[in-house]
Short mmCIF file of C-alpha atoms in Angstrom, two decimals:
data_model
loop_
_atom_site.label_atom_id
_atom_site.label_comp_id
_atom_site.label_asym_id
_atom_site.label_seq_id
_atom_site.Cartn_x
_atom_site.Cartn_y
_atom_site.Cartn_z
CA MET Q 24 -6.39 -13.29 20.96
CA ILE Q 25 -5.39 -11.84 17.37
CA ARG Q 26 -5.72 -7.95 18.98
CA ALA Q 27 -3.70 -8.97 21.43
CA ILE Q 28 -1.48 -10.38 18.66
CA GLY Q 29 -1.46 -7.17 17.14
CA LEU Q 30 -0.47 -5.83 20.06
CA VAL Q 31 2.18 -7.90 20.58
CA ALA Q 32 3.27 -7.70 16.78
CA LEU Q 33 3.36 -3.55 17.17
CA GLY Q 34 5.81 -4.07 20.00
CA VAL Q 35 7.83 -5.82 18.67
CA SER Q 36 7.85 -4.25 16.16
CA LEU Q 37 9.22 -0.68 18.02
CA VAL Q 38 11.27 -3.04 19.86
CA ALA Q 39 13.15 -4.05 16.96
CA SER Q 40 12.87 -1.11 15.32
CA GLN Q 41 14.97 0.21 18.38
CA SER Q 42 16.72 -2.38 18.58
CA VAL Q 43 18.06 -3.39 14.95
CA ALA Q 44 18.38 0.33 13.60
CA GLU Q 45 20.42 0.60 16.41
CA GLY Q 46 23.49 2.13 14.98
CA MET Q 47 21.53 3.46 11.80
CA GLN Q 48 20.17 6.69 11.82
CA ARG Q 49 16.49 7.47 10.51
CA ILE Q 50 16.35 8.55 7.57
CA GLY Q 51 13.03 9.81 6.08
CA TYR Q 52 9.43 9.19 6.25
CA GLY Q 53 6.68 8.59 4.32
CA ARG Q 54 2.51 8.02 4.19
CA MET Q 55 -0.19 8.72 1.47
CA ILE Q 56 -4.25 7.07 2.35
CA GLN Q 57 -6.46 5.86 -0.15
CA ASN Q 58 -10.48 6.31 -0.72
CA ASP Q 59 -12.51 5.05 -3.22
CA PHE Q 60 -14.98 8.25 -1.93
CA ILE Q 61 -11.75 10.73 -3.26
CA GLY Q 62 -11.47 8.68 -6.85
CA ASP Q 63 -14.65 7.85 -7.77
CA THR Q 64 -16.30 9.31 -5.10
CA GLN Q 65 -17.95 5.15 -4.61
CA ASP Q 66 -17.84 3.42 -1.37
CA ARG Q 67 -17.84 0.24 -2.28
CA TRP Q 68 -14.76 -2.89 -2.87
CA ARG Q 69 -11.25 -1.81 -1.97
CA THR Q 70 -12.51 1.40 -0.85
CA GLY Q 71 -9.88 3.01 1.92
CA SER Q 72 -6.33 2.19 3.39
CA VAL Q 73 -3.15 4.38 4.22
CA ALA Q 74 0.17 3.19 4.70
CA SER Q 75 3.44 4.74 5.97
CA SER Q 76 6.89 4.05 6.49
CA ARG Q 77 9.79 5.09 8.36
CA VAL Q 78 13.17 4.54 7.56
CA TRP Q 79 16.72 3.67 8.46
CA GLY Q 80 20.12 4.20 7.13
CA ARG Q 81 23.41 2.58 8.17
CA SER Q 82 24.63 5.57 6.77
CA ALA Q 83 23.35 9.33 5.21
CA TRP Q 84 21.56 9.35 1.94
CA GLY Q 85 23.63 9.80 -0.98
CA GLY Q 86 21.20 10.36 -3.17
CA ALA Q 87 21.22 6.37 -4.63
CA LEU Q 88 21.44 2.70 -3.04
CA PRO Q 89 23.08 0.71 -1.50
CA SER Q 90 24.53 -2.49 -2.16
CA ASN Q 91 24.36 -4.19 0.79
CA PRO Q 92 20.71 -5.79 2.54
CA GLY Q 93 19.83 -4.08 5.63
CA ASP Q 94 21.76 -0.64 5.37
CA VAL Q 95 18.33 0.92 4.81
CA LEU Q 96 15.31 -0.38 6.49
CA GLU Q 97 12.02 0.78 6.54
CA PHE Q 98 9.12 -0.30 9.20
CA ARG Q 99 5.61 -0.06 7.35
CA ILE Q 100 2.74 0.09 8.96
CA ASN Q 101 -0.45 -0.33 7.06
CA ALA Q 102 -3.95 -0.34 7.65
CA GLU Q 103 -7.21 -1.75 5.11
CA ILE Q 104 -11.12 -2.42 4.86
CA ILE Q 105 -12.28 -3.59 2.19
CA ALA Q 106 -16.30 -3.67 1.37
CA PRO Q 107 -19.27 -5.33 -0.85
CA ASP Q 108 -20.62 -2.83 -2.84
CA ASN Q 109 -23.77 -2.37 -0.78
CA LEU Q 110 -23.02 -2.01 3.31
CA GLU Q 111 -26.71 -2.44 4.06
CA THR Q 112 -27.78 -5.28 1.94
CA PRO Q 113 -24.98 -6.60 -0.44
CA ALA Q 114 -25.79 -8.66 -3.11
CA ALA Q 115 -25.60 -12.22 -3.96
CA GLY Q 116 -22.21 -12.94 -4.64
CA ASP Q 117 -19.91 -9.46 -3.47
CA ARG Q 118 -17.42 -9.90 -1.85
CA PRO Q 119 -17.24 -10.50 2.45
CA TYR Q 120 -15.80 -7.41 5.06
CA ALA Q 121 -12.61 -7.49 5.66
CA GLY Q 122 -10.27 -5.03 8.33
CA SER Q 123 -6.57 -6.02 8.12
CA LEU Q 124 -3.95 -4.19 9.41
CA SER Q 125 0.08 -5.32 9.06
CA PHE Q 126 3.06 -4.31 10.58
CA GLY Q 127 6.02 -4.91 8.53
CA LEU Q 128 10.19 -4.68 8.10
CA HIS Q 129 11.81 -4.74 4.60
CA THR Q 130 15.57 -3.34 3.21
CA HIS Q 131 16.59 -1.43 0.25
CA TYR Q 132 19.58 -1.40 -2.53
CA GLU Q 133 20.92 -1.71 -5.49
CA ARG Q 134 22.65 -4.14 -7.05
CA SER Q 135 23.68 -4.66 -11.15
CA ALA Q 136 21.52 -2.01 -11.43
CA ILE Q 137 18.84 -3.60 -9.40
CA GLU Q 138 16.65 -2.86 -7.12
CA TYR Q 139 15.30 -4.11 -4.57
CA SER Q 140 12.81 -4.18 -1.79
CA LEU Q 141 12.31 -7.42 0.62
CA GLY Q 142 10.75 -7.77 3.31
CA LEU Q 143 8.34 -9.48 5.64
CA ASP Q 144 4.37 -8.55 7.00
CA MET Q 145 3.00 -9.96 9.19
CA VAL Q 146 -0.76 -9.52 8.11
CA LEU Q 147 -3.51 -8.99 11.07
CA THR Q 148 -7.50 -9.82 9.92
CA GLY Q 149 -10.29 -9.60 10.85
CA ASP Q 150 -12.98 -7.57 13.34
CA ASN Q 151 -10.33 -8.41 16.19
CA THR Q 152 -8.19 -4.60 14.45
CA LEU Q 153 -10.93 -2.91 15.44
CA LEU Q 154 -11.38 -1.25 11.56
CA ASP Q 155 -15.09 -2.20 11.80
CA GLN Q 156 -15.76 0.71 14.54
CA PHE Q 157 -13.84 2.67 13.31
CA GLN Q 158 -15.50 3.28 9.95
CA GLY Q 159 -18.61 2.97 11.39
CA ALA Q 160 -17.32 6.18 13.89
CA PHE Q 161 -16.40 7.50 11.41
CA HIS Q 162 -19.85 7.19 9.01
CA ASP Q 163 -21.18 7.71 11.55
CA LEU Q 164 -19.48 11.53 11.87
CA LEU Q 165 -19.49 12.42 8.38
CA GLY Q 166 -23.75 11.16 8.45
CA VAL Q 167 -23.66 8.64 5.67
CA GLN Q 168 -24.87 5.01 5.58
CA LYS Q 169 -22.39 2.73 7.62
CA ALA Q 170 -22.15 -2.03 7.78
CA SER Q 171 -24.69 -3.43 9.23
CA ASP Q 172 -24.54 -6.14 12.07
CA ALA Q 173 -25.10 -8.63 9.14
CA VAL Q 174 -22.43 -7.33 6.71
CA LEU Q 175 -19.76 -7.24 9.54
CA ASP Q 176 -20.99 -10.47 11.26
CA ALA Q 177 -19.97 -12.03 7.85
CA GLN Q 178 -16.69 -9.93 7.26
CA ILE Q 179 -13.10 -12.56 6.84
CA ASP Q 180 -11.96 -14.44 10.55
CA ASN Q 181 -9.09 -12.82 12.59
CA ALA Q 182 -5.89 -14.06 12.10
CA VAL Q 183 -2.59 -13.76 10.97
CA HIS Q 184 -1.15 -14.05 8.06
CA PRO Q 185 2.72 -13.54 7.16
CA THR Q 186 3.22 -12.56 3.95
CA ALA Q 187 6.75 -12.14 2.21
CA VAL Q 188 6.95 -9.43 -0.27
CA LEU Q 189 9.10 -8.87 -3.07
CA GLU Q 190 10.34 -5.95 -5.76
CA MET Q 191 12.81 -6.02 -8.04
CA GLY Q 192 13.12 -2.74 -10.15
CA HIS Q 193 15.22 -1.37 -13.56
CA SER Q 194 15.43 2.26 -14.18
CA VAL Q 195 16.25 3.99 -17.38
CA GLN Q 196 16.58 7.71 -18.42
CA LEU Q 197 14.55 7.49 -21.45
CA GLY Q 198 15.65 11.81 -21.30
CA ASP Q 199 16.13 14.77 -19.38
CA GLY Q 200 13.35 14.57 -16.36
CA ILE Q 201 11.79 11.42 -18.61
CA SER Q 202 12.60 7.87 -16.54
CA ILE Q 203 10.38 4.91 -16.97
CA ARG Q 204 10.72 2.13 -14.63
CA PRO Q 205 10.02 -1.31 -15.63
CA PHE Q 206 9.55 -4.06 -12.09
CA VAL Q 207 8.25 -7.81 -11.02
CA GLU Q 208 6.93 -7.92 -7.39
CA ALA Q 209 5.95 -11.20 -6.24
CA ARG Q 210 3.42 -11.64 -3.05
CA ALA Q 211 3.05 -14.75 -0.97
CA GLY Q 212 0.38 -14.70 2.21
CA VAL Q 213 -2.28 -12.80 2.80
CA GLU Q 214 -2.21 -12.67 -0.81
CA THR Q 215 -0.05 -14.48 -2.77
CA MET Q 216 0.17 -13.09 -6.49
CA LEU Q 217 2.83 -12.25 -9.25
CA ARG Q 218 2.43 -8.81 -10.81
CA ALA Q 219 4.52 -7.26 -13.35
CA GLY Q 220 4.53 -3.52 -14.99
CA ALA Q 221 6.02 -0.23 -15.42
CA ASP Q 222 5.94 3.28 -13.80
CA LEU Q 223 6.62 6.55 -16.03
CA THR Q 224 8.10 9.45 -14.32
CA ILE Q 225 7.90 13.65 -16.12
CA GLY Q 226 9.93 15.92 -14.13
CA GLY Q 227 12.18 15.70 -11.27
CA VAL Q 228 10.11 15.76 -8.25
CA GLY Q 229 11.41 12.07 -7.93
CA ARG Q 230 14.42 11.54 -8.63
CA GLY Q 231 17.87 10.52 -6.18
CA GLU Q 232 15.35 9.37 -3.43
CA LEU Q 233 13.63 6.08 -1.90
CA LEU Q 234 10.04 5.04 -3.64
CA VAL Q 235 8.15 3.07 -1.82
CA ARG Q 236 4.86 1.37 -3.41
CA ASP Q 237 1.69 1.09 -1.26
CA PRO Q 238 -0.01 -2.78 -2.38
CA VAL Q 239 -3.95 -1.36 -2.53
CA SER Q 240 -2.80 1.07 -5.48
CA GLY Q 241 0.08 0.46 -6.98
CA GLN Q 242 0.88 4.22 -6.04
CA ARG Q 243 4.72 4.82 -5.11
CA TYR Q 244 4.88 7.55 -2.52
CA ARG Q 245 8.02 9.39 -0.75
CA THR Q 246 10.23 8.14 1.69
CA VAL Q 247 13.26 9.79 1.86
CA GLN Q 248 13.80 12.65 -0.10
CA ASN Q 249 15.39 15.96 -1.55
CA LYS Q 250 13.06 18.16 -1.32
CA VAL Q 251 14.14 20.47 -3.84
CA PRO Q 252 11.16 22.73 -5.41
CA GLY Q 253 9.52 21.35 -8.65
CA TYR Q 254 6.91 18.66 -9.50
CA SER Q 255 6.32 15.31 -11.74
CA VAL Q 256 3.70 13.70 -12.94
CA VAL Q 257 3.85 9.67 -12.84
CA LEU Q 258 1.95 6.70 -15.23
CA GLY Q 259 1.53 3.93 -14.02
CA GLY Q 260 0.41 0.05 -15.07
CA ASP Q 261 1.01 -3.29 -13.79
CA ILE Q 262 -0.67 -6.61 -13.98
CA ALA Q 263 -1.29 -10.05 -12.01
CA ARG Q 264 -1.09 -13.60 -11.59
CA VAL Q 265 -3.49 -13.80 -8.75
CA HIS Q 266 -3.07 -17.72 -6.81
CA ASP Q 267 -5.13 -16.93 -4.27
CA SER Q 268 -6.33 -14.74 -1.77
CA ALA Q 269 -7.87 -13.79 2.45
CA TYR Q 270 -9.53 -11.54 1.23
CA LEU Q 271 -11.70 -13.87 -0.83
CA PRO Q 272 -12.13 -16.88 1.39
CA GLU Q 273 -12.98 -20.13 -0.18
CA SER Q 274 -15.78 -20.45 2.91
CA SER Q 275 -17.37 -16.88 1.07
CA GLY Q 276 -18.65 -18.61 -1.96
CA VAL Q 277 -16.32 -15.64 -3.35
CA THR Q 278 -13.80 -16.31 -6.08
CA HIS Q 279 -11.14 -14.50 -7.24
CA THR Q 280 -9.97 -14.05 -10.32
CA ASP Q 281 -6.79 -15.16 -11.49
CA THR Q 282 -5.57 -12.11 -12.96
CA ARG Q 283 -6.01 -8.34 -11.92
CA SER Q 284 -4.98 -5.16 -14.04
CA ARG Q 285 -4.13 -1.12 -12.24
CA LEU Q 286 -3.69 2.13 -14.25
CA ARG Q 287 -2.72 5.29 -12.47
CA ALA Q 288 -1.65 8.57 -13.37
CA GLY Q 289 -0.79 11.28 -10.06
CA LEU Q 290 0.83 14.15 -9.60
CA HIS Q 291 4.07 15.22 -7.40
CA TRP Q 292 4.58 18.67 -6.90
CA GLN Q 293 8.24 20.04 -4.32
CA GLY Q 294 7.77 23.69 -2.46
CA GLU Q 295 10.49 25.60 -0.94
CA LYS Q 296 8.28 23.43 2.26
CA SER Q 297 5.76 21.92 1.82
CA SER Q 298 5.30 19.46 -0.73
CA VAL Q 299 1.84 17.45 -2.52
CA PHE Q 300 1.05 13.99 -4.44
CA TYR Q 301 -2.63 13.90 -5.37
CA GLY Q 302 -2.91 10.55 -8.41
CA VAL Q 303 -6.06 7.88 -9.46
CA SER Q 304 -5.88 4.60 -9.43
CA TRP Q 305 -7.97 2.39 -11.44
CA LEU Q 306 -8.90 -1.37 -10.64
CA GLY Q 307 -9.38 -3.66 -12.72
CA GLU Q 308 -11.96 -6.43 -11.11
CA GLU Q 309 -10.88 -8.95 -8.75
CA PHE Q 310 -13.30 -11.41 -7.78
CA GLU Q 311 -16.07 -13.89 -9.99
CA GLY Q 312 -19.43 -11.75 -10.03
CA GLN Q 313 -18.02 -8.20 -9.62
CA GLN Q 314 -19.26 -6.53 -12.83
CA GLU Q 315 -16.72 -3.20 -12.81
CA GLY Q 316 -13.60 -2.07 -12.00
CA GLN Q 317 -12.90 1.13 -9.54
CA VAL Q 318 -11.35 4.40 -9.44
CA VAL Q 319 -9.42 5.01 -6.10
CA GLY Q 320 -8.26 8.02 -4.84
CA SER Q 321 -4.16 8.42 -3.71
CA LEU Q 322 -3.73 12.36 -1.35
CA ARG Q 323 0.00 13.25 0.71
CA LEU Q 324 -0.35 16.73 2.63
CA ASN Q 325 3.10 17.20 3.79
CA LEU Q 326 2.03 21.54 4.91
CA ASP Q 327 4.68 23.12 6.69
CA PHE Q 328 3.99 26.71 6.72
#
């Protein structure tokens, strides 16, 4: 049933992207992968995810957000695998396995110097996402341990979680090529929380562009790009107050922490044709009994020779 809903959601999102964006033009595309193998080299917890965005505008991008919601639309597809520390015989009290696949529509605009990102994601969870099979096949290819039947049997249930997301930020120029952007974010759905933080950018890459925040790492990836050669160093952090999480259901016997913290750093490089981003994010403890945080790496390669 969930698999069918997933196919319907994908189909609806594709149809909606054509109908809603009718009379609009495609102005950008962005993607980024997150994996702890390119972070702390472990294979646990927030172990891997992919974020991708296709952006449409009512007019050509002019280097700044429009003032009206709906003038810039982002169609977002995310996939994530969450796993216990040990995929074969997890310790008592470790978090359950979870696969998550989402399709969303978001709009970006600015009013009174406040940047808004507002949207809705349909988040599918459970084994019908087929992400457990994908990870198993990938681990077989690499010759590394894959999740045991017991771990997969205990993964979170198949379900659909409509999830509303609102982010508000304000960019402040501190000097030539240096800016800071405090932000607040509210999420209600598959995870419900209120988050506040800031991102510091040193360099020219990203200026006058549309950047979208990855929900796992907190890193912001480029979608509408100027492609002016250069680089930017980014530093950021945030803290969240967590109300609940479908990834840590009561039935699992695992309790989510009341707060979550993230710290991150990264480097954007833009050449004449190609661009690269690599970053690392420290994710604090998310559930009671988690002994330490973890470090995930984020990567975006756009190579054009």
